[in-house]
XYZ file of C-alpha atoms in Angstrom:
416
model
C 127.947 83.876 72.388
C 124.335 84.875 73.148
C 124.555 84.918 76.946
C 124.047 88.681 77.192
C 120.759 88.393 75.277
C 119.233 85.625 77.419
C 117.948 85.684 81.005
C 115.572 83.559 83.123
C 111.950 84.241 83.988
C 110.274 83.566 87.339
C 109.829 79.902 86.394
C 113.607 79.704 85.727
C 113.177 79.179 81.983
C 115.379 80.982 79.445
C 113.813 84.030 77.779
C 115.221 86.931 75.703
C 116.401 90.118 77.377
C 115.492 91.847 74.106
C 113.520 89.752 71.652
C 114.422 91.834 68.592
C 118.143 91.834 69.342
C 118.162 88.104 69.978
C 116.318 87.397 66.713
C 118.862 89.523 64.844
C 121.781 87.724 66.511
C 120.309 84.344 65.548
C 120.047 85.479 61.913
C 123.747 86.429 61.944
C 124.728 83.010 63.344
C 122.649 81.248 60.693
C 124.322 83.276 57.956
C 127.743 82.324 59.308
C 126.687 78.677 59.429
C 125.507 78.736 55.799
C 128.771 80.379 54.715
C 130.982 77.664 56.213
C 132.857 75.644 53.557
C 132.242 71.916 53.287
C 135.623 71.146 54.846
C 135.081 73.501 57.784
C 136.148 72.434 61.254
C 133.189 70.448 62.684
C 133.814 72.128 66.041
C 132.723 75.470 64.567
C 129.598 73.904 63.095
C 128.845 72.337 66.467
C 129.202 75.641 68.312
C 127.066 77.571 65.818
C 124.259 75.006 65.723
C 124.280 74.803 69.512
C 123.874 78.535 70.024
C 121.276 78.872 67.277
C 119.341 76.121 69.053
C 119.672 77.807 72.448
C 118.534 81.105 70.951
C 115.529 79.530 69.248
C 114.606 77.741 72.477
C 114.689 81.053 74.365
C 112.451 82.567 71.680
C 109.946 79.732 72.074
C 110.627 78.228 68.631
C 110.704 74.621 69.834
C 110.916 72.736 66.538
C 113.851 74.765 65.254
C 115.572 74.537 68.642
C 115.306 70.758 68.606
C 116.590 70.531 65.021
C 119.721 72.598 65.646
C 120.509 71.177 69.071
C 120.151 67.609 67.812
C 122.556 68.439 64.984
C 125.063 69.910 67.449
C 124.681 66.936 69.801
C 125.270 64.471 66.959
C 128.462 66.286 65.924
C 129.732 66.197 69.511
C 129.066 62.464 69.736
C 130.564 61.727 66.319
C 133.774 63.622 67.084
C 134.143 62.064 70.523
C 133.893 65.366 72.413
C 132.442 64.077 75.677
C 132.405 67.501 77.295
C 130.270 68.846 74.438
C 128.064 65.737 74.576
C 127.203 66.557 78.192
C 126.739 70.301 77.674
C 124.718 70.017 74.468
C 122.790 67.042 75.833
C 121.582 69.271 78.672
C 120.537 71.963 76.173
C 118.720 69.363 74.075
C 116.975 68.081 77.206
C 115.905 71.641 78.019
C 114.490 72.013 74.512
C 112.424 68.840 74.902
C 111.238 70.039 78.325
C 110.247 73.447 76.977
C 108.387 71.697 74.145
C 106.438 69.591 76.646
C 108.199 66.276 75.953
C 109.071 65.351 79.545
C 109.914 61.719 78.755
C 112.607 62.547 76.188
C 113.913 65.308 78.431
C 114.199 62.933 81.383
C 116.232 60.401 79.412
C 118.630 63.096 78.186
C 119.097 64.670 81.623
C 119.830 61.309 83.224
C 122.253 60.360 80.469
C 124.095 63.689 80.752
C 124.353 63.414 84.523
C 125.592 59.837 84.287
C 128.234 60.776 81.692
C 129.323 63.807 83.706
C 129.757 61.780 86.892
C 131.796 59.130 85.097
C 133.817 61.148 82.579
C 133.427 64.914 83.065
C 133.289 65.605 86.824
C 133.733 69.343 86.292
C 130.278 69.380 84.632
C 128.395 67.474 87.340
C 127.087 70.686 88.945
C 125.648 71.832 85.596
C 123.947 68.477 85.035
C 122.533 68.523 88.559
C 121.232 72.075 88.092
C 119.428 71.314 84.824
C 118.059 68.001 86.129
C 116.882 69.679 89.324
C 114.845 72.229 87.356
C 113.341 69.415 85.285
C 112.331 67.487 88.419
C 110.821 70.669 89.883
C 108.607 71.110 86.827
C 107.540 67.457 86.987
C 106.434 67.911 90.596
C 109.224 65.816 92.127
C 110.161 68.541 94.600
C 112.106 66.260 96.909
C 114.228 64.998 94.016
C 114.728 68.547 92.736
C 115.827 69.705 96.164
C 118.358 66.869 96.514
C 119.874 67.563 93.069
C 120.109 71.308 93.652
C 121.641 70.922 97.119
C 124.359 68.725 95.658
C 124.917 71.260 92.862
C 125.161 74.055 95.426
C 127.835 72.198 97.416
C 129.897 71.674 94.259
C 129.536 75.292 93.161
C 130.490 76.651 96.572
C 133.623 74.517 96.300
C 134.298 76.083 92.869
C 134.072 79.532 94.505
C 132.092 80.860 91.550
C 129.651 83.395 92.982
C 127.513 83.637 89.837
C 127.012 79.862 89.687
C 126.263 79.746 93.417
C 123.692 82.536 93.013
C 122.021 80.711 90.113
C 121.685 77.465 92.051
C 120.567 79.214 95.224
C 117.804 80.951 93.241
C 116.585 77.592 91.905
C 116.798 76.000 95.340
C 114.860 78.881 96.907
C 112.072 78.370 94.370
C 111.894 74.627 95.027
C 111.772 75.169 98.784
C 109.053 77.781 98.325
C 107.021 75.260 96.307
C 107.577 72.619 98.977
C 106.301 75.049 101.588
C 103.264 75.964 99.506
C 102.393 72.318 99.007
C 102.853 71.530 102.674
C 105.437 68.973 101.577
C 107.920 67.438 103.968
C 111.147 65.589 103.432
C 110.253 61.895 103.068
C 113.636 60.517 102.091
C 116.852 60.472 104.073
C 118.466 63.900 104.284
C 121.306 62.525 102.150
C 120.224 59.406 100.196
C 123.774 58.870 98.962
C 125.125 58.820 102.507
C 122.347 56.407 103.551
C 123.412 54.015 100.760
C 127.093 54.307 101.680
C 126.407 53.585 105.360
C 124.424 50.458 104.516
C 127.085 49.310 102.050
C 129.796 49.748 104.679
C 127.773 47.744 107.183
C 127.023 44.943 104.718
C 130.661 44.615 103.722
C 131.681 44.443 107.370
C 129.375 41.432 107.894
C 129.765 39.329 104.742
C 131.422 39.223 101.326
C 130.869 37.765 97.865
C 134.446 36.480 97.953
C 133.682 33.465 100.146
C 130.296 31.873 99.377
C 131.131 29.111 101.849
C 130.643 31.663 104.637
C 127.150 32.667 103.602
C 125.276 30.126 105.696
C 127.023 31.226 108.863
C 126.809 34.916 107.920
C 123.121 34.983 107.124
C 121.528 34.775 110.599
C 123.227 38.050 111.511
C 121.979 39.637 108.268
C 118.394 38.362 108.271
C 116.715 41.188 110.173
C 118.764 43.875 108.455
C 117.995 42.484 104.995
C 114.303 42.271 105.839
C 114.284 45.888 107.040
C 115.631 47.104 103.700
C 113.900 44.779 101.256
C 110.497 45.456 102.829
C 110.612 48.838 101.055
C 111.794 47.717 97.611
C 109.667 48.392 94.540
C 110.880 45.361 92.577
C 111.720 41.801 93.644
C 114.666 40.191 91.786
C 113.576 38.205 88.734
C 115.966 36.120 86.629
C 114.651 36.082 83.041
C 116.235 33.372 80.910
C 116.793 33.880 77.202
C 114.244 32.059 74.991
C 112.309 30.645 77.963
C 111.237 33.869 79.735
C 112.369 36.590 77.356
C 113.864 36.555 73.867
C 115.983 39.444 72.604
C 117.075 39.674 68.927
C 120.447 37.953 68.568
C 121.758 40.512 66.082
C 121.116 43.363 68.536
C 122.803 41.481 71.385
C 125.834 40.789 69.198
C 126.091 44.443 68.190
C 126.012 45.551 71.815
C 128.583 42.930 72.818
C 130.942 44.190 70.116
C 130.349 47.831 71.044
C 130.863 47.086 74.749
C 134.152 45.307 74.110
C 135.505 48.264 72.128
C 134.169 50.851 74.581
C 135.710 49.108 77.592
C 139.051 48.722 75.798
C 139.269 52.351 74.657
C 137.274 54.400 77.166
C 136.664 52.024 80.079
C 137.220 53.274 83.625
C 137.664 51.427 86.903
C 134.607 51.419 89.139
C 134.317 49.250 92.266
C 136.949 46.801 91.041
C 135.545 46.280 87.532
C 135.495 48.324 84.336
C 132.575 50.427 83.174
C 132.104 52.266 79.877
C 129.517 54.601 78.423
C 127.015 52.994 76.048
C 126.834 54.001 72.389
C 124.696 53.664 69.275
C 124.224 49.892 69.550
C 122.757 50.137 73.048
C 120.562 53.095 72.083
C 119.350 51.159 69.026
C 118.608 48.126 71.199
C 116.583 50.255 73.646
C 114.695 51.817 70.723
C 113.849 48.445 69.148
C 113.040 46.460 72.295
C 110.302 47.622 74.668
C 112.367 47.250 77.830
C 109.759 49.061 79.932
C 107.292 46.315 79.011
C 109.840 43.636 79.997
C 110.183 45.212 83.441
C 106.446 45.700 83.886
C 105.607 42.179 82.712
C 108.126 40.527 85.016
C 107.727 42.673 88.131
C 104.344 44.410 87.984
C 105.961 47.856 88.207
C 105.036 50.228 85.374
C 108.157 52.116 84.328
C 109.231 54.610 81.694
C 111.742 53.624 79.046
C 115.299 53.468 80.444
C 116.808 56.839 81.311
C 120.393 55.630 81.714
C 122.645 52.702 80.857
C 126.254 51.596 81.267
C 128.442 48.752 80.031
C 130.139 46.596 82.688
C 133.036 44.186 82.177
C 134.649 41.685 84.570
C 137.732 39.543 84.042
C 139.200 36.681 86.052
C 139.650 37.380 89.742
C 137.355 40.396 89.750
C 134.213 40.532 91.859
C 131.686 43.049 93.174
C 131.110 43.011 96.909
C 127.662 43.393 98.463
C 126.273 46.912 98.316
C 123.141 48.953 97.647
C 123.025 51.489 94.812
C 122.270 55.157 95.222
C 118.646 55.926 94.437
C 119.372 58.034 91.329
C 119.772 55.015 89.026
C 116.033 54.397 89.247
C 113.344 52.287 90.847
C 114.262 49.288 88.707
C 117.509 47.980 87.214
C 117.818 45.508 84.353
C 121.197 43.812 83.928
C 121.532 41.984 80.610
C 124.359 39.535 79.928
C 126.018 40.139 76.554
C 128.916 37.696 76.818
C 130.098 35.105 79.352
C 133.311 33.276 78.514
C 134.374 30.432 80.808
C 136.749 27.478 80.590
C 135.235 24.127 79.698
C 134.641 22.062 82.812
C 134.891 24.976 85.267
C 133.525 23.834 88.626
C 132.062 27.234 89.491
C 131.112 30.275 87.424
C 130.612 33.840 88.552
C 127.039 34.911 89.296
C 125.044 37.967 90.293
C 123.929 37.407 93.882
C 121.291 39.074 96.072
C 120.580 39.072 99.794
C 116.870 38.552 100.430
C 115.083 38.348 103.763
C 114.972 34.560 103.380
C 118.523 33.974 102.143
C 120.796 34.380 99.125
C 119.675 34.294 95.500
C 122.299 33.529 92.848
C 121.639 34.317 89.188
C 124.226 32.857 86.799
C 123.405 34.876 83.688
C 124.046 33.287 80.307
C 124.229 35.481 77.170
C 120.756 36.899 76.563
C 119.669 36.332 80.179
C 118.761 39.313 82.317
C 117.837 40.031 85.908
C 115.468 42.790 87.029
C 115.697 44.177 90.571
C 115.610 47.292 92.770
C 119.299 48.070 93.217
C 118.734 50.803 95.801
C 116.930 48.485 98.219
C 118.275 45.010 97.441
C 121.822 44.196 98.624
C 123.618 42.664 95.645
C 127.028 41.886 94.158
C 128.924 39.429 91.930
C 130.938 36.403 92.964
C 134.610 36.179 91.826
C 135.462 35.124 88.300
C 137.529 31.970 87.851
C 140.766 31.792 85.798
C 139.987 32.302 82.125
C 136.481 33.628 82.839
C 135.107 36.983 81.610
C 131.686 38.619 81.714
C 130.263 41.557 79.728
C 126.980 43.144 80.792
C 124.827 46.170 80.093
C 122.824 47.726 82.916
C 119.720 49.856 82.294
C 118.027 52.118 84.858
C 114.296 52.843 84.907
C 112.055 55.379 86.632
C 108.619 54.314 87.817
C 105.648 55.892 86.054
C 104.020 56.470 89.453
C 105.915 59.340 91.041
C 104.930 58.104 94.493
C 107.353 55.226 93.963
C 110.225 57.709 93.564
C 110.177 58.678 97.241
C 111.180 56.373 100.071
C 109.702 56.738 103.537
C 110.619 55.142 106.835
C 113.936 53.737 105.665
C 115.900 52.080 108.472
C 119.279 53.464 109.453
C 122.258 51.154 109.071
C 122.919 49.163 112.275
C 125.500 50.696 114.566
């Protein structure tokens, strides 16, 4: 709608090709928006407010850009248009970044990328591209490079030369900045592949399915577990409701209800369980409860407020085998139990379990309990659920305030 009037400067930010023409075009869009009847299709309102916001952002009018893009984003969310939620969420993140609000931008980029990966795979390259530029501006050149390389692979597969050119331009700039800074790659060439190789090795040596095997399995795992966990930023901590940490019951109940509905209507299979995108109740919980302080208080790692979250649901017979997460979820994870139904008198209940250098750690989370850990560098899983048992969780991801904690050096390769 305004593409022909917007280009990118040397810093890869959107700017007008002709400032006067763009200002005139924005006026026309605002007039059309004002003329819409009250019963107008919300999709048209969403499109108009989005492009007015993009235009204002390109002009440098940050407050107006944020106002219109937030309105467009809210319409997309309210009407259940997930594709528009991702696309407009990226625009809104850009507006916060341009306005100098890196923290809000980071949360929006991560949320958009998470939603794209789970529900709109055709938009993953766009989310990676925007997030990569954000990381470049924050000085996380290694992270920016990894995101842009993944975006480039996806865009080459799409065979869209203009998209490939755009990503290659961004990647060239990041690599130039790395060269100027004398930076070197300090993480595995492909962190995702590193995680997958370790997960494959772990699952070839042990399983959450048969806890009775753990004692005999562990000697063969000890050195490998120690090699990984020596690098982790956070040690697992089980925080019990009321004793170690108290969350408002009304907020927990609202999330439990939202999670149940989200899993039933929009849940998707992921590693043998069902995941679902979080909604207003989870966002309200994160706004009311200082989760960053909970993580810092329990682990000693100073983190930003959560940048991503997902609902997780298990039913009887389901389990999660040992694995390590990809690094993108953050330096710290917080899994909070919202509901745990189990038959009276059950001999064994399902638990979150970790492999430490000194053995296994089981955390049977009751409603309101949470566990904080470094999912990328702590092998973990969930033991099988018994007949009649069900578990509902919400998982939050956090980025460390210290950027040095974002990069991982000297990581061991998975055993052959």
